[in-house]
mmCIF file of C-alpha atoms in Angstrom:
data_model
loop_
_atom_site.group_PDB
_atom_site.id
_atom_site.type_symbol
_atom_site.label_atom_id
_atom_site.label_comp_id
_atom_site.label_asym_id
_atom_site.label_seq_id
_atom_site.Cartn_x
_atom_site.Cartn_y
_atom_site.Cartn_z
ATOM 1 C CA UNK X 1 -12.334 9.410 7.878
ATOM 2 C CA UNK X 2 -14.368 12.502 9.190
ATOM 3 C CA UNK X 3 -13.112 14.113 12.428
ATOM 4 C CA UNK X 4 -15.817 12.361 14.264
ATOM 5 C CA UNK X 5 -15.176 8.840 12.990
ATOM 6 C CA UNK X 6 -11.119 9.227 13.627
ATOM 7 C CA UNK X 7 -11.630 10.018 17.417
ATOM 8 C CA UNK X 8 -12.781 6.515 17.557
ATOM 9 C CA UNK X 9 -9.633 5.346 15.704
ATOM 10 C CA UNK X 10 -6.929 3.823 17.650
ATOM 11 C CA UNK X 11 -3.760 4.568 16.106
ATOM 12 C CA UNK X 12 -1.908 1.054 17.058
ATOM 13 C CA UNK X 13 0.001 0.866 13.703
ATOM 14 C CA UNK X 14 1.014 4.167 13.492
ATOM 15 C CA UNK X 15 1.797 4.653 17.782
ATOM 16 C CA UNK X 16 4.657 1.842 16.981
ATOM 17 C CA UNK X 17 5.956 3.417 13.962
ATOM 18 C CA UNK X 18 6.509 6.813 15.725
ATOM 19 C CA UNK X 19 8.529 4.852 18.250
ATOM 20 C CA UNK X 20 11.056 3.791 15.564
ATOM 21 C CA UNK X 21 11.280 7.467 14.502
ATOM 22 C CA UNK X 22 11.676 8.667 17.788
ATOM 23 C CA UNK X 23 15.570 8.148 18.207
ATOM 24 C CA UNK X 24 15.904 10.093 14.541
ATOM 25 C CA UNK X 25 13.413 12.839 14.473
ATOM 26 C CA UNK X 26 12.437 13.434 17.891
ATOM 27 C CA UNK X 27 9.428 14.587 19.051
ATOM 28 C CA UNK X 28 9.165 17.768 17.121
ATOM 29 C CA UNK X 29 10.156 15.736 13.449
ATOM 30 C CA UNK X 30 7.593 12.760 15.109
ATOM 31 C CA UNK X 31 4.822 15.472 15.572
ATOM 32 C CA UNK X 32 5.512 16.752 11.693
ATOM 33 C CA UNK X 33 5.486 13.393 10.863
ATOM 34 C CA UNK X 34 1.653 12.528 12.668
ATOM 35 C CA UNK X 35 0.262 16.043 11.477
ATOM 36 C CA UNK X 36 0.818 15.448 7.777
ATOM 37 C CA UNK X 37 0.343 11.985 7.530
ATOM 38 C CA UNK X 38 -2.732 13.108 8.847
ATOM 39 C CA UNK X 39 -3.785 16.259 6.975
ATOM 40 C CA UNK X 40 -3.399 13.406 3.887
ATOM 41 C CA UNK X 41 -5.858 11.074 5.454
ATOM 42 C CA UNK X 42 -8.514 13.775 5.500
ATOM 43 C CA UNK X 43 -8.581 13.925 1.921
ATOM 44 C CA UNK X 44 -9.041 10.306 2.207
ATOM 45 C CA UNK X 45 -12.202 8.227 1.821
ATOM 46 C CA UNK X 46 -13.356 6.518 5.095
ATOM 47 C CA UNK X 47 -12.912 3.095 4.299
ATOM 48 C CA UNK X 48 -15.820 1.789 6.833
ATOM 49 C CA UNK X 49 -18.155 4.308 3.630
ATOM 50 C CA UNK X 50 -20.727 2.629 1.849
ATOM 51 C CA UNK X 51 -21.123 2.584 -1.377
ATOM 52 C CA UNK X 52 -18.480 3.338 -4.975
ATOM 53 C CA UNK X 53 -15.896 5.884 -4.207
ATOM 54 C CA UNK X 54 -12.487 6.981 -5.492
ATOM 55 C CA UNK X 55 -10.158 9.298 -4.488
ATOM 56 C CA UNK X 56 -6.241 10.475 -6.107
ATOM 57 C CA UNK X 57 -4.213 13.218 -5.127
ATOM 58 C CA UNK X 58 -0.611 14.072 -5.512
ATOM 59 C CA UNK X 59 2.179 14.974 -2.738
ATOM 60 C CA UNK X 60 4.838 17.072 -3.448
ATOM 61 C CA UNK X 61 8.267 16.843 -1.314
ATOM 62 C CA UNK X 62 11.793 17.504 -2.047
ATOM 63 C CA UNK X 63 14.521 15.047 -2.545
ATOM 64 C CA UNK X 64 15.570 13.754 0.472
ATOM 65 C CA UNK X 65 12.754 15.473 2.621
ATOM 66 C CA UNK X 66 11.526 12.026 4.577
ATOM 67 C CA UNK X 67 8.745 11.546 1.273
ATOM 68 C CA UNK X 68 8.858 7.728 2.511
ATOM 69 C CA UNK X 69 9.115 8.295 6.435
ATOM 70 C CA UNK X 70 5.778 9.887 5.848
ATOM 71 C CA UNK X 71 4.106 7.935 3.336
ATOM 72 C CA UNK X 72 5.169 4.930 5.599
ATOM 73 C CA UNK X 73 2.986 6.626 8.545
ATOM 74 C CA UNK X 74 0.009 7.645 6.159
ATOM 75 C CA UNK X 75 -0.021 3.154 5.243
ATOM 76 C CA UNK X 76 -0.112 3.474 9.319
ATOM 77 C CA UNK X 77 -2.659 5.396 9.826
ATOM 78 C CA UNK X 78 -5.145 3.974 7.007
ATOM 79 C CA UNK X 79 -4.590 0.704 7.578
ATOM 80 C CA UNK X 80 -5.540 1.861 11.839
ATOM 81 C CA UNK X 81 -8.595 3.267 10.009
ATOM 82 C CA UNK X 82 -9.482 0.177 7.742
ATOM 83 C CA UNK X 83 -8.158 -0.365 4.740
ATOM 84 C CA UNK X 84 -6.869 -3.427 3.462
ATOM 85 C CA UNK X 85 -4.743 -3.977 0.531
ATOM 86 C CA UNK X 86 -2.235 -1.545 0.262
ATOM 87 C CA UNK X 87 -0.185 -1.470 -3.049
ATOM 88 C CA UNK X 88 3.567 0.528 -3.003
ATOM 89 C CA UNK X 89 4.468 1.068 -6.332
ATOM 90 C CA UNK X 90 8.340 1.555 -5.402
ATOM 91 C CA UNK X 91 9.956 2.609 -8.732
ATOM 92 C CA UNK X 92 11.266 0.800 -11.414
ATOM 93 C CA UNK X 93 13.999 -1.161 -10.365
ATOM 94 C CA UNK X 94 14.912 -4.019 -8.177
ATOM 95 C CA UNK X 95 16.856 -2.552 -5.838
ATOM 96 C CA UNK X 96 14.764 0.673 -5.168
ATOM 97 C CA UNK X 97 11.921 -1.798 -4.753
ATOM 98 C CA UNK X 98 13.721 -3.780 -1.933
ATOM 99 C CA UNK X 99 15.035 -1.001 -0.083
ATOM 100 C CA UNK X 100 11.570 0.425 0.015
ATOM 101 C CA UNK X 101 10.471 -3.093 0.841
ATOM 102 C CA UNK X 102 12.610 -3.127 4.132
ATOM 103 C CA UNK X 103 11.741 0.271 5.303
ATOM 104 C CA UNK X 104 8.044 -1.096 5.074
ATOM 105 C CA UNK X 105 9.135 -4.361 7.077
ATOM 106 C CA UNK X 106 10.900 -2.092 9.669
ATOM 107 C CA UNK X 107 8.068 0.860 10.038
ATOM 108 C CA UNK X 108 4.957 -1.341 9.225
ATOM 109 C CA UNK X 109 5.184 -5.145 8.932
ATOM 110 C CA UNK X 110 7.734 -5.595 11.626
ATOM 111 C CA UNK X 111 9.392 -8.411 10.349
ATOM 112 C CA UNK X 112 12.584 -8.781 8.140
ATOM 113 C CA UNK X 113 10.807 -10.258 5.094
ATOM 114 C CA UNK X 114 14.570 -10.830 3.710
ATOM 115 C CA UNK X 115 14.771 -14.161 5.930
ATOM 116 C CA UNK X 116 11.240 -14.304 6.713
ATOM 117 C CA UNK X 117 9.244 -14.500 3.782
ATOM 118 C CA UNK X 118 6.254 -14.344 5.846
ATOM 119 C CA UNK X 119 6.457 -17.039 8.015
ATOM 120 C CA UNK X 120 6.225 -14.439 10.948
ATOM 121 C CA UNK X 121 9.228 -16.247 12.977
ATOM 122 C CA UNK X 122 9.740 -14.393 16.181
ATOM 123 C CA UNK X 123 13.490 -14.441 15.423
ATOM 124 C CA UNK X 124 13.084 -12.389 12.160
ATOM 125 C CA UNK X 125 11.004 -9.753 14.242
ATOM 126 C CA UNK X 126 11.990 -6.096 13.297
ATOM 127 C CA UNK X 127 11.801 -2.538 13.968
ATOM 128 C CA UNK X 128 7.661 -2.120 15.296
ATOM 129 C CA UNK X 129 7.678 -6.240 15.574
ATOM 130 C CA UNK X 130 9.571 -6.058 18.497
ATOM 131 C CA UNK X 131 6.853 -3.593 20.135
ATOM 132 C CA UNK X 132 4.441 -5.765 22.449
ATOM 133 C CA UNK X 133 1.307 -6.822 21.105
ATOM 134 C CA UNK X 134 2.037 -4.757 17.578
ATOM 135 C CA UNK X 135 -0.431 -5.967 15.010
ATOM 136 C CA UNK X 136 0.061 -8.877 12.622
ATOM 137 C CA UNK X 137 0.145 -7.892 8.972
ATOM 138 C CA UNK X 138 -0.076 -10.135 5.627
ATOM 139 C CA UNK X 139 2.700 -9.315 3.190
ATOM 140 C CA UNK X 140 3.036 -11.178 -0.265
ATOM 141 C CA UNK X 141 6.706 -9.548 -1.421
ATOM 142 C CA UNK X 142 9.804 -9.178 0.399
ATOM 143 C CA UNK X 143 12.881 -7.306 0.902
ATOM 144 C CA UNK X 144 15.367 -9.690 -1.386
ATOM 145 C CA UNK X 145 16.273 -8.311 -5.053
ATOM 146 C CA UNK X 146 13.869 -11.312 -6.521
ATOM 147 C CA UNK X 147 11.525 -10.206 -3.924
ATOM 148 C CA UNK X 148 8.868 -8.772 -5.914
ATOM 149 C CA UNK X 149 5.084 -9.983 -6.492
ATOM 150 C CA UNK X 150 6.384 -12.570 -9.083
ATOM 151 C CA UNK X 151 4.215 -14.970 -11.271
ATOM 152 C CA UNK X 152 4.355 -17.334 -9.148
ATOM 153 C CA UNK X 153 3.356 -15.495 -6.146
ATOM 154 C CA UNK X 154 0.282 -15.159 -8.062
ATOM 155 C CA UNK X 155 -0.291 -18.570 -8.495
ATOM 156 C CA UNK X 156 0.485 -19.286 -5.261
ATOM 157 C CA UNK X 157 -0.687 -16.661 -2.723
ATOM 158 C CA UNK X 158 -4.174 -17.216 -1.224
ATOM 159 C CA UNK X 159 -7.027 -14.972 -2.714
ATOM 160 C CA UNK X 160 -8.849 -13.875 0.368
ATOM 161 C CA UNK X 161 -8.166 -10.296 0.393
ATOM 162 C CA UNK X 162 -10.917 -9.431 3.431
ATOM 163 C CA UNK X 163 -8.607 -10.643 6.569
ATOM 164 C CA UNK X 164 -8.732 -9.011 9.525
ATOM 165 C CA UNK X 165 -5.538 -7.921 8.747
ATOM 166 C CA UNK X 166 -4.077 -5.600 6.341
ATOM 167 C CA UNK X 167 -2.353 -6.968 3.180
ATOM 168 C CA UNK X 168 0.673 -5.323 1.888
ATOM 169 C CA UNK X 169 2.483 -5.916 -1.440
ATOM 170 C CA UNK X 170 5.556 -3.497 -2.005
ATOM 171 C CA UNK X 171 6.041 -3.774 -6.184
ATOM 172 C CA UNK X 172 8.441 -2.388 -8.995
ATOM 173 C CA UNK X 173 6.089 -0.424 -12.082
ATOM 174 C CA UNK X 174 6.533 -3.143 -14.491
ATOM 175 C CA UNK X 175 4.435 -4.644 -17.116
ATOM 176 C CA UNK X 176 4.630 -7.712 -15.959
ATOM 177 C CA UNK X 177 4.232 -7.662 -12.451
ATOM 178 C CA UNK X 178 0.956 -4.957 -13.084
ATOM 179 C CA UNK X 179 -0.003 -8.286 -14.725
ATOM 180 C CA UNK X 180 0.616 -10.800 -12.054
ATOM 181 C CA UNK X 181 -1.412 -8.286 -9.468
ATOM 182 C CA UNK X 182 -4.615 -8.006 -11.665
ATOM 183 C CA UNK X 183 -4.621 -12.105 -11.783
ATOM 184 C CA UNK X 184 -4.501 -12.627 -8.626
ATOM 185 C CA UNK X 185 -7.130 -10.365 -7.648
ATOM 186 C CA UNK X 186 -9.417 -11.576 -10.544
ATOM 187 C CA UNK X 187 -8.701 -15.008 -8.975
ATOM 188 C CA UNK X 188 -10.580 -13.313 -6.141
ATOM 189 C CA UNK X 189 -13.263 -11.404 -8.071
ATOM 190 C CA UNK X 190 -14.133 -14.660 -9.538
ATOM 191 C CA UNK X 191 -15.468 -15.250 -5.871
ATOM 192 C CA UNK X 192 -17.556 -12.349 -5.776
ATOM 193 C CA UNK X 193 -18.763 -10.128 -8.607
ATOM 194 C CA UNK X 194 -17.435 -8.456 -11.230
ATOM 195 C CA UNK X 195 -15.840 -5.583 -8.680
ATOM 196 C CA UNK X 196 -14.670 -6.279 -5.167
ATOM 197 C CA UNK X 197 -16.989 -4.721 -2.821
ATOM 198 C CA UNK X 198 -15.860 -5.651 0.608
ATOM 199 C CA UNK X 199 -11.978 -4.526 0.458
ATOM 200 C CA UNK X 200 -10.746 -0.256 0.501
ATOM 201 C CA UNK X 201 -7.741 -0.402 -1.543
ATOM 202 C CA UNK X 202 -5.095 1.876 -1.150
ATOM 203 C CA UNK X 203 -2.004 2.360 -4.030
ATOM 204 C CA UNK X 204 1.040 4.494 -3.211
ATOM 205 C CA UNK X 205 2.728 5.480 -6.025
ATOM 206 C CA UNK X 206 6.435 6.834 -5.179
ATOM 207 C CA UNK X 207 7.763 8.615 -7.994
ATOM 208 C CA UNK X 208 4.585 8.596 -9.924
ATOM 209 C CA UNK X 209 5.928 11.280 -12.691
ATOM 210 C CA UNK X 210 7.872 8.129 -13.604
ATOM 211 C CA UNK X 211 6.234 5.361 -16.129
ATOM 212 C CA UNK X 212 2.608 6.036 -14.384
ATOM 213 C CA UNK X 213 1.636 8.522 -16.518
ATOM 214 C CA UNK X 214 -0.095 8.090 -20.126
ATOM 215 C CA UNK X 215 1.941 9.707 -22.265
ATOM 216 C CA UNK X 216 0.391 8.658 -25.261
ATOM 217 C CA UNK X 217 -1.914 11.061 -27.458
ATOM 218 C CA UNK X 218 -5.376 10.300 -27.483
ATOM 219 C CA UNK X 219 -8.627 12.357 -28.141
ATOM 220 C CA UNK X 220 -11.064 12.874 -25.253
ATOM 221 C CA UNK X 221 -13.592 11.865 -27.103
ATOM 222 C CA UNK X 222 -11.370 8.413 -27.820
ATOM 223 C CA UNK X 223 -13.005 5.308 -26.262
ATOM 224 C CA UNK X 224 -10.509 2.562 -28.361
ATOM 225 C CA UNK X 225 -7.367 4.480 -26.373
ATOM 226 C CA UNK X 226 -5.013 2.128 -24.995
ATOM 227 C CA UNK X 227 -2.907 3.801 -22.590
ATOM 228 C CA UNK X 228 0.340 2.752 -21.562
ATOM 229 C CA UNK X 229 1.251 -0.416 -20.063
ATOM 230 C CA UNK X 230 2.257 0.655 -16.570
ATOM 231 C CA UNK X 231 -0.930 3.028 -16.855
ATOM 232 C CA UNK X 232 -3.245 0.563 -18.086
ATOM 233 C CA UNK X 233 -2.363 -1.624 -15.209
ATOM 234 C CA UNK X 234 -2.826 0.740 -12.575
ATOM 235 C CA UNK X 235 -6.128 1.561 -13.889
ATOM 236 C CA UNK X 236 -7.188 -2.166 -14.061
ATOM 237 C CA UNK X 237 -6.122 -2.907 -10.586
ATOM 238 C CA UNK X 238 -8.325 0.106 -9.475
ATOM 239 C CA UNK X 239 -11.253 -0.821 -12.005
ATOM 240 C CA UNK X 240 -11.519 -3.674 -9.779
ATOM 241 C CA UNK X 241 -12.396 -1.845 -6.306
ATOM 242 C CA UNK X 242 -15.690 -0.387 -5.541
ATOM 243 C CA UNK X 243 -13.561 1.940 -2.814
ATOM 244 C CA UNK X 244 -10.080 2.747 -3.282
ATOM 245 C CA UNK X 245 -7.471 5.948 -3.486
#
């Protein structure tokens, strides 16, 4: 968003997150926390933009430097300034996925999607759900091992991606589940056109040196390539979005 356009912005996502970190950080970690989640939204599209655009970046931190405290307030503050599906590609195993899964439910979703499974009880409120009036959220994976964005889910979950509300799917980098993403939003496409005009998408990769990148040789000049599976389905879900980083 340009500095003009985020003075406009009110940040109700990310005011209830910095509550959680409060007791943890304080206000000097909170105020690191809202200043570089913010310096990363600059580079950002502004998701209310016309037109095709596409942004990627990287973010470097050390190990054990709060990379997902702040990644968790940069989903904040996008989905404050309009985006809304929001993809977490949380490693490459079940139980990395599901951790990451319940620091999203406690910093973003507010409810413990472990016993919730998104019925949005107001006995499995948690962390920012227990803030008055915080904002509802869609969420189509949850914080138990089998958790992830299975076939089923697929089959299952409804296609409307423009809600009011953000969407949120927190995913392992596997083949298969890459594969169970790009049918459900072709489910959706089918709708619509042959890209999806109406819905910013925004993919967080964490660890993305890991299975993301193409690693096989091609020529520049190579348009047969077939990258690599866990590539090729990151690039299809984005080939989908007329706006999306």
């Amino acid at each position: 968003p340009t500095d003009e356009n985020r003075e406009d912005i009110e940040w109700k996502f990310f005011n209830d997150y910095i509550k959680i970190l409060m007791p943890k950080y304080g206000s000097k970690g909170t105020d690191k926390v809202f200043d570089e989640s913010l310096d990363v939204l600059r580079y950002l599209e502004d998701p209310v933009s016309d037109g095709l655009w596409y942004r990627k970046g990287v973010v470097v931190g050390e190990v054990q430097s709060g990379k997902t405290a702040n990644y968790i307030g940069l989903i904040s503050k996008a989905a404050d300034a309009g985006y809304k599906l929001i993809i977490v590609l949380a490693g490459m195993y079940n139980d990395l996925r599901a951790q990451t899964q319940q620091r999203i439910d406690q910093g973003f979703i507010g409810y413990n999607s472990k016993q919730d499974l998104s019925n949005q009880s107001a006995n499995n409120r948690f962390g920012v759900g227990n803030y008055m009036g915080h904002l509802p959220v869609m969420y189509y994976t949850n914080g138990n091992q089998n958790g992830d964005f299975s076939k089923q889910n697929a089959e299952q979950t409804p296609t409307p991606l423009n809600y009011q509300e953000p969407i949120v799917l927190v995913v392992k980098k596997n083949k298969s589940i890459m594969d169970n993403i790009n049918n459900w939003i072709s489910r959706y496409m089918h709708r619509k056109r042959n890209s999806i005009d109406d819905v910013p998408l925004m993919i967080i990769d964490d660890e993305c040196d890991s299975a993301s990148v193409n690693t096989k040789r091609f020529n520049v000049d190579d348009d047969q390539h077939v990258p690599t599976a866990i590539n090729s389905g990151i690039r299809d879900i984005l080939a989908k979005f007329d706006k999306s980083v």
